[in-house]
Coordinates of C-alpha atoms in Angstrom, one line a residue:
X1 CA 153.4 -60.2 92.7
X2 CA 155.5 -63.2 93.1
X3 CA 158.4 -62.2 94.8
X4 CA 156.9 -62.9 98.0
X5 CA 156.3 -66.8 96.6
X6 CA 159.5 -67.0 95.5
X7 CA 161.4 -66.2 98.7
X8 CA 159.5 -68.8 100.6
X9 CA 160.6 -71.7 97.8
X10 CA 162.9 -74.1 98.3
X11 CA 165.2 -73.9 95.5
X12 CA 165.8 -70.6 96.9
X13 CA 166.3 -71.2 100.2
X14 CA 166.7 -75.1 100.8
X15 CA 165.9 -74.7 104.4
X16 CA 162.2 -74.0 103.6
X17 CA 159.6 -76.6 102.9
X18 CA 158.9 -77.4 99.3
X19 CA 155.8 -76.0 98.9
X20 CA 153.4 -75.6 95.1
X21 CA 152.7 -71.9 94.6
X22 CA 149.8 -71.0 92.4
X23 CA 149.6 -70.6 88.6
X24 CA 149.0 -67.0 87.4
X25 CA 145.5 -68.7 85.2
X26 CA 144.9 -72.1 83.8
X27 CA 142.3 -73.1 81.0
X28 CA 141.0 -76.3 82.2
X29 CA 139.3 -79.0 79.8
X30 CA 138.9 -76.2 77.2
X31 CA 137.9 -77.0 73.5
X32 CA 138.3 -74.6 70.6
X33 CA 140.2 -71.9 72.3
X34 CA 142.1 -69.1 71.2
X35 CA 144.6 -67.0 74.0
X36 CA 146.3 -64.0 72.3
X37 CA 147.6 -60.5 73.1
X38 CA 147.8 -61.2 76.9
X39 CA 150.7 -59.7 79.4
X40 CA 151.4 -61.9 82.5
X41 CA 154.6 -60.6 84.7
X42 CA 156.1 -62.1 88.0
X43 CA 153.4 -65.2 88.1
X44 CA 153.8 -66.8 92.1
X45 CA 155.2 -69.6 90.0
X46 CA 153.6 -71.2 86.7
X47 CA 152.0 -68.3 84.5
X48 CA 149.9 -70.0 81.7
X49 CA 149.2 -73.8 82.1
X50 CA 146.5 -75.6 79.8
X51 CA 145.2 -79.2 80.9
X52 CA 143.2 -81.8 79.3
X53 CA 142.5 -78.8 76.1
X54 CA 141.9 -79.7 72.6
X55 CA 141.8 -77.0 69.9
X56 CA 143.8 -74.3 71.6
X57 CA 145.7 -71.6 69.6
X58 CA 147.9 -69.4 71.6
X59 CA 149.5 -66.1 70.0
X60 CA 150.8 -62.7 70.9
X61 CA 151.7 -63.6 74.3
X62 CA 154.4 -61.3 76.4
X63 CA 155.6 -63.3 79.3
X64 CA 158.2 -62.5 82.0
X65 CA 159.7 -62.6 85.0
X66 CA 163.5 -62.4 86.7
X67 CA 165.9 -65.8 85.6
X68 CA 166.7 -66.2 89.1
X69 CA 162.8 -66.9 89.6
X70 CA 161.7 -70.5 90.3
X71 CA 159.3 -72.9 89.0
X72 CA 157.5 -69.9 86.8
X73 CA 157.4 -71.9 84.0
X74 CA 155.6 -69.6 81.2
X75 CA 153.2 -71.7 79.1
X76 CA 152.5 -75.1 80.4
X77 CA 151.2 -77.8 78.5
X78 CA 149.6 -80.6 80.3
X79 CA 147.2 -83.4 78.7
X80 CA 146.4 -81.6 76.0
X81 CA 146.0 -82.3 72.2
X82 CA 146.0 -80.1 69.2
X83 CA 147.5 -76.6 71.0
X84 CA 149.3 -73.7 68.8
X85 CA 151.9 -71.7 70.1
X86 CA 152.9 -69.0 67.6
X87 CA 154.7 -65.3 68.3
X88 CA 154.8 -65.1 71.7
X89 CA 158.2 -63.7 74.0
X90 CA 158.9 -65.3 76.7
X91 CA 161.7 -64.7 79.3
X92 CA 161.7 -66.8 83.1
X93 CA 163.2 -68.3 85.6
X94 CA 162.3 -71.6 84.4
X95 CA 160.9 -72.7 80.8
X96 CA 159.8 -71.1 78.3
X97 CA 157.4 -74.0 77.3
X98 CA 156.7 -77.0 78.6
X99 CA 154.6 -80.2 77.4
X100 CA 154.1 -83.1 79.4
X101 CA 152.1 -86.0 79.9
X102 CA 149.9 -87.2 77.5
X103 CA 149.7 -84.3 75.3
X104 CA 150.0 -84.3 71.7
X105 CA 149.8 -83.0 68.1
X106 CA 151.7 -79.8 69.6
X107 CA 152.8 -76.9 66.8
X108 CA 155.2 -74.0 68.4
X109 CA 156.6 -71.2 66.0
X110 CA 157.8 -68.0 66.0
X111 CA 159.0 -67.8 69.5
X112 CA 161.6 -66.1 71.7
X113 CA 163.0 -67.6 74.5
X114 CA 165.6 -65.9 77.6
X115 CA 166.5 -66.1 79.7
X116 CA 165.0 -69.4 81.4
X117 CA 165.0 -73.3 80.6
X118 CA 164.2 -73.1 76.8
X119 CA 161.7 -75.3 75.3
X120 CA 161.1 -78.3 77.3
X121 CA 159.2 -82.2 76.6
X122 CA 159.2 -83.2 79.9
X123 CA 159.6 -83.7 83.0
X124 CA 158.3 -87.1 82.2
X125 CA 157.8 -90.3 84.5
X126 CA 158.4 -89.0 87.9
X127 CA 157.6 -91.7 90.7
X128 CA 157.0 -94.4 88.2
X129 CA 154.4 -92.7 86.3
X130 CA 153.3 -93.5 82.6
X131 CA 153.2 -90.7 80.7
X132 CA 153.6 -90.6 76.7
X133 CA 154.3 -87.1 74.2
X134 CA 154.0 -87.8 70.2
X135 CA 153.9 -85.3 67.7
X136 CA 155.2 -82.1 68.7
X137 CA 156.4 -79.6 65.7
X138 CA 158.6 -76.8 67.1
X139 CA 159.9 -74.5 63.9
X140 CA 161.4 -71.1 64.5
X141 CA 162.9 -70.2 68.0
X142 CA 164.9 -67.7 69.2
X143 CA 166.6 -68.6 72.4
X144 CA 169.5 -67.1 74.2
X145 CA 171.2 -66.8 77.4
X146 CA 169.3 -69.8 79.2
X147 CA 170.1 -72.9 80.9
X148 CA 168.6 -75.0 77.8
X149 CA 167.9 -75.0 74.6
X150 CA 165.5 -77.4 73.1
X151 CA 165.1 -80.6 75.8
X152 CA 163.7 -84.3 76.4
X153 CA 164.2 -85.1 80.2
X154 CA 162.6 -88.2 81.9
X155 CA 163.1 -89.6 85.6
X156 CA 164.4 -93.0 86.0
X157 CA 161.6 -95.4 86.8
X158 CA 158.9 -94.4 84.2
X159 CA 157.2 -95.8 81.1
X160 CA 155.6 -94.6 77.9
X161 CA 157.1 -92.7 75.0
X162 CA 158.4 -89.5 73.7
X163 CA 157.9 -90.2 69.7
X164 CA 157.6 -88.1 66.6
X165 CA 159.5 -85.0 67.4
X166 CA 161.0 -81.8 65.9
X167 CA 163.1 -79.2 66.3
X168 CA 164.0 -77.0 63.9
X169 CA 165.1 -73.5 62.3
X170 CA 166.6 -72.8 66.1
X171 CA 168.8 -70.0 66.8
X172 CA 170.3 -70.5 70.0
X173 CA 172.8 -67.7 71.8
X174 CA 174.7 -68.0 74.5
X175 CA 172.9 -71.2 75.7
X176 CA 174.4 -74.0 78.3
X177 CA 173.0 -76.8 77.3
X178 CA 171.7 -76.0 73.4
X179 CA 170.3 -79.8 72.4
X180 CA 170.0 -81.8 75.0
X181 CA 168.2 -85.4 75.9
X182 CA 168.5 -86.1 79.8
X183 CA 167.2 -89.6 80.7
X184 CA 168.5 -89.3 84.3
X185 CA 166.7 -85.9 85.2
X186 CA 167.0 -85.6 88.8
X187 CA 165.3 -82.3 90.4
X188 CA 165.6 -83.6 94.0
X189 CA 167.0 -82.7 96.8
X190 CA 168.4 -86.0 97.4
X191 CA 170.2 -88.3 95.0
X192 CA 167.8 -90.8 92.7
X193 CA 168.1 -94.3 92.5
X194 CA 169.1 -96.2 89.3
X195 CA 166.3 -97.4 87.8
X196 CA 165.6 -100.5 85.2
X197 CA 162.8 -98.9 83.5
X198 CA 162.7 -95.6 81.7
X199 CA 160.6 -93.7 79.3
X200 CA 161.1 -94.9 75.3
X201 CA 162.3 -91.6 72.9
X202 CA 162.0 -92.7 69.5
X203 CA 161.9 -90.9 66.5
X204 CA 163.5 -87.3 67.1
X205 CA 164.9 -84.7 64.9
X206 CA 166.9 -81.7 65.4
X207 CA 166.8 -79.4 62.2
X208 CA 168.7 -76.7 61.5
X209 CA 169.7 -75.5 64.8
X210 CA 172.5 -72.6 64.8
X211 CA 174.4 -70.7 67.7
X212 CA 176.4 -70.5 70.1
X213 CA 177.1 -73.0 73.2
X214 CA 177.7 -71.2 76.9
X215 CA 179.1 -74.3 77.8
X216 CA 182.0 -76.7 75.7
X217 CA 179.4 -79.6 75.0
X218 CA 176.8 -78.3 72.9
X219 CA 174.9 -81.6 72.5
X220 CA 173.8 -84.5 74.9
X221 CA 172.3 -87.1 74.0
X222 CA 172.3 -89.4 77.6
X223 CA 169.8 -91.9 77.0
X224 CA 168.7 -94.6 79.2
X225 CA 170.7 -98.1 79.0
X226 CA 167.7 -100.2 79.9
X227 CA 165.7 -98.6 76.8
X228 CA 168.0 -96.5 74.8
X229 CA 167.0 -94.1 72.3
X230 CA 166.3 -95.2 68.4
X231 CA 165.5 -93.6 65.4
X232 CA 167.8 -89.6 66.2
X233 CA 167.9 -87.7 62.9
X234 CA 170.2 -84.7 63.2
X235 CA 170.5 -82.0 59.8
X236 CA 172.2 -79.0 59.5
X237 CA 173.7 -78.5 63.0
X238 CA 175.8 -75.3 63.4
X239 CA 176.8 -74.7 67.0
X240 CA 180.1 -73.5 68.6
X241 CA 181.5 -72.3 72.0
X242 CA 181.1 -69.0 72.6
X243 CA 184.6 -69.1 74.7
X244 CA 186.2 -69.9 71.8
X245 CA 187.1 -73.5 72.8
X246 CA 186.1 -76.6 70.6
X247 CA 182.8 -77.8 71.3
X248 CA 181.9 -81.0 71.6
X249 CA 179.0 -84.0 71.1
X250 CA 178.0 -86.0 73.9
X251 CA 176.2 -89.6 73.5
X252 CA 175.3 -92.3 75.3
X253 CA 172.9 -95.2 74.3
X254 CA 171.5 -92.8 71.5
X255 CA 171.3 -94.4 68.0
X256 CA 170.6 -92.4 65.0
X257 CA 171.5 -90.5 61.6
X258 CA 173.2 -87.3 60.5
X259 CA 172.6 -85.2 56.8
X260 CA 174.1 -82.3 56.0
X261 CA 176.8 -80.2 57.7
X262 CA 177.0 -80.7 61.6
X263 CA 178.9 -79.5 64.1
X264 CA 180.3 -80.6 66.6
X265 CA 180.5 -84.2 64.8
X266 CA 177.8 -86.7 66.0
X267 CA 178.9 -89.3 68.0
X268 CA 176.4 -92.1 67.0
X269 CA 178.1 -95.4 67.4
X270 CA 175.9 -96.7 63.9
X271 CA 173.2 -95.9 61.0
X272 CA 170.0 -96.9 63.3
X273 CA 167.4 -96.3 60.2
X274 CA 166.6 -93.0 58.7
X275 CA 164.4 -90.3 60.1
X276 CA 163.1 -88.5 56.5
X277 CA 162.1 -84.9 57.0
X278 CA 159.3 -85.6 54.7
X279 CA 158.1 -87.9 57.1
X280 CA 157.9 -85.3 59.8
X281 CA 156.4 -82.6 57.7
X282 CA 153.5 -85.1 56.6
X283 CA 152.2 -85.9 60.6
X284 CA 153.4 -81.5 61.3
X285 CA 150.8 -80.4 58.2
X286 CA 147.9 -82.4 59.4
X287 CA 148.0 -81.2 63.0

């Protein structure tokens, strides 16, 4: 029943207050949990949020509610460690997934994603905050007709890491923004400040990531020019404009290294050291 909540938000109506809603449930400082076959429709704004969890399998999940609805974010991962998300549908206003602050050794598979925000790391290091995400394994998505596909996005201002990340075995359709890092995310109503310090991404991989682009660029990769993002690996990248028109690679201050077929062509200025897939499956098998 959260059309009511929705109405009143600000995104909606930027002459009301920004106000939180509630989340549809949260498990709170859970160990050894298992979430699966559950139905959750029209949350007031977050449906599923787990913080400061270890040991948490979730599976079977149907989430949904209207794109147009905000801030109903469908599985929320906050603090946590060691969390499996596996054959779940999801369609929102907002993501599909998101982890954020210090959460780790995080396994997603099997999912499909749309409409909504598509699998998200982040938002990371609003207001100056420390926050760090390492070893998240996402392999086999389905996403289409959202405004993202698979995403990194930081605030100016923060500190910490996102490290050891990977996408792959994505099919993306009709997708605005299909691989995308944003180091200047800015959900405000008012325009941020540049910033000196920024969150460190190192060591990311996109994998085998297919589809179609909504929009002409298909990847960005805007990275922060204080701290500038090292160690990209991109393989097997298949994407093109659904209008027909070329699509095309963005970069900036992102360092990395291609194998395989891609398109669009990668736009990394130089070689910046090898990301081995082998290297990513070891830390992915252990979690």
């Amino acid at each position: 029943m959260g059309q009511e909540w929705w109405a009143r938000s600000c995104k909606v109506n930027r002459t009301n207050p920004c106000h939180h809603a509630p989340t549809a449930l949260t498990f709170h400082k859970c160990n050894n949990l298992k979430v699966k076959n559950i139905k959750i429709f029209n949350s007031q704004q977050m449906h599923l949020a787990f913080t400061g969890c270890k040991h948490v399998t979730v599976s079977q999940l149907v989430v949904k509610a209207p794109g147009d609805s905000p801030n109903t974010d469908a599985i929320h991962i906050s603090s946590s460690t060691q969390v499996n998300v596996k054959d779940c549908i999801i369609g929102t206003g907002d993501d599909c997934i998101s982890i954020v602050g210090n959460s780790s050794r995080i396994k997603v598979k099997n999912i499909v994603c749309g409409p909504g925000h598509g699998i998200s790391i982040g938002s990371l290091g609003k207001s100056n905050s420390f926050s760090q995400v390492y070893n998240v394994h996402v392999n086999g998505a389905s996403i289409s007709n959202t405004e993202n596909g698979v995403r990194i996005k930081t605030w100016q201002g923060g500190s910490g890491f996102v490290k050891k990340v990977s996408f792959e075995n994505v099919w993306m359709e009709n997708v605005s923004n299909p691989i995308i890092i944003d180091q200047y995310y800015c959900d405000s109503t008012k325009p941020c400040s540049n910033k000196t310090s920024n969150i460190r991404i190192d060591s990311i991989s996109f994998m085998g990531i297919k589809g179609t682009s909504a929009t002409e660029r298909a990847v960005t990769l805007a990275c922060s020019d204080s701290c500038p993002c090292r160690q990209l690996y991109l393989e097997d990248i298949q994407l093109t404009s659904s209008s027909g028109d070329l699509a095309t690679f963005f970069c900036w201050q992102a360092y990395g290294t291609t194998s395989g077929l891609n398109y669009p062509p990668p736009c990394f200025p130089c070689n910046d050291g090898i990301l081995q897939p082998k290297f990513l499956s070891n830390w992915s098998q252990s979690i």
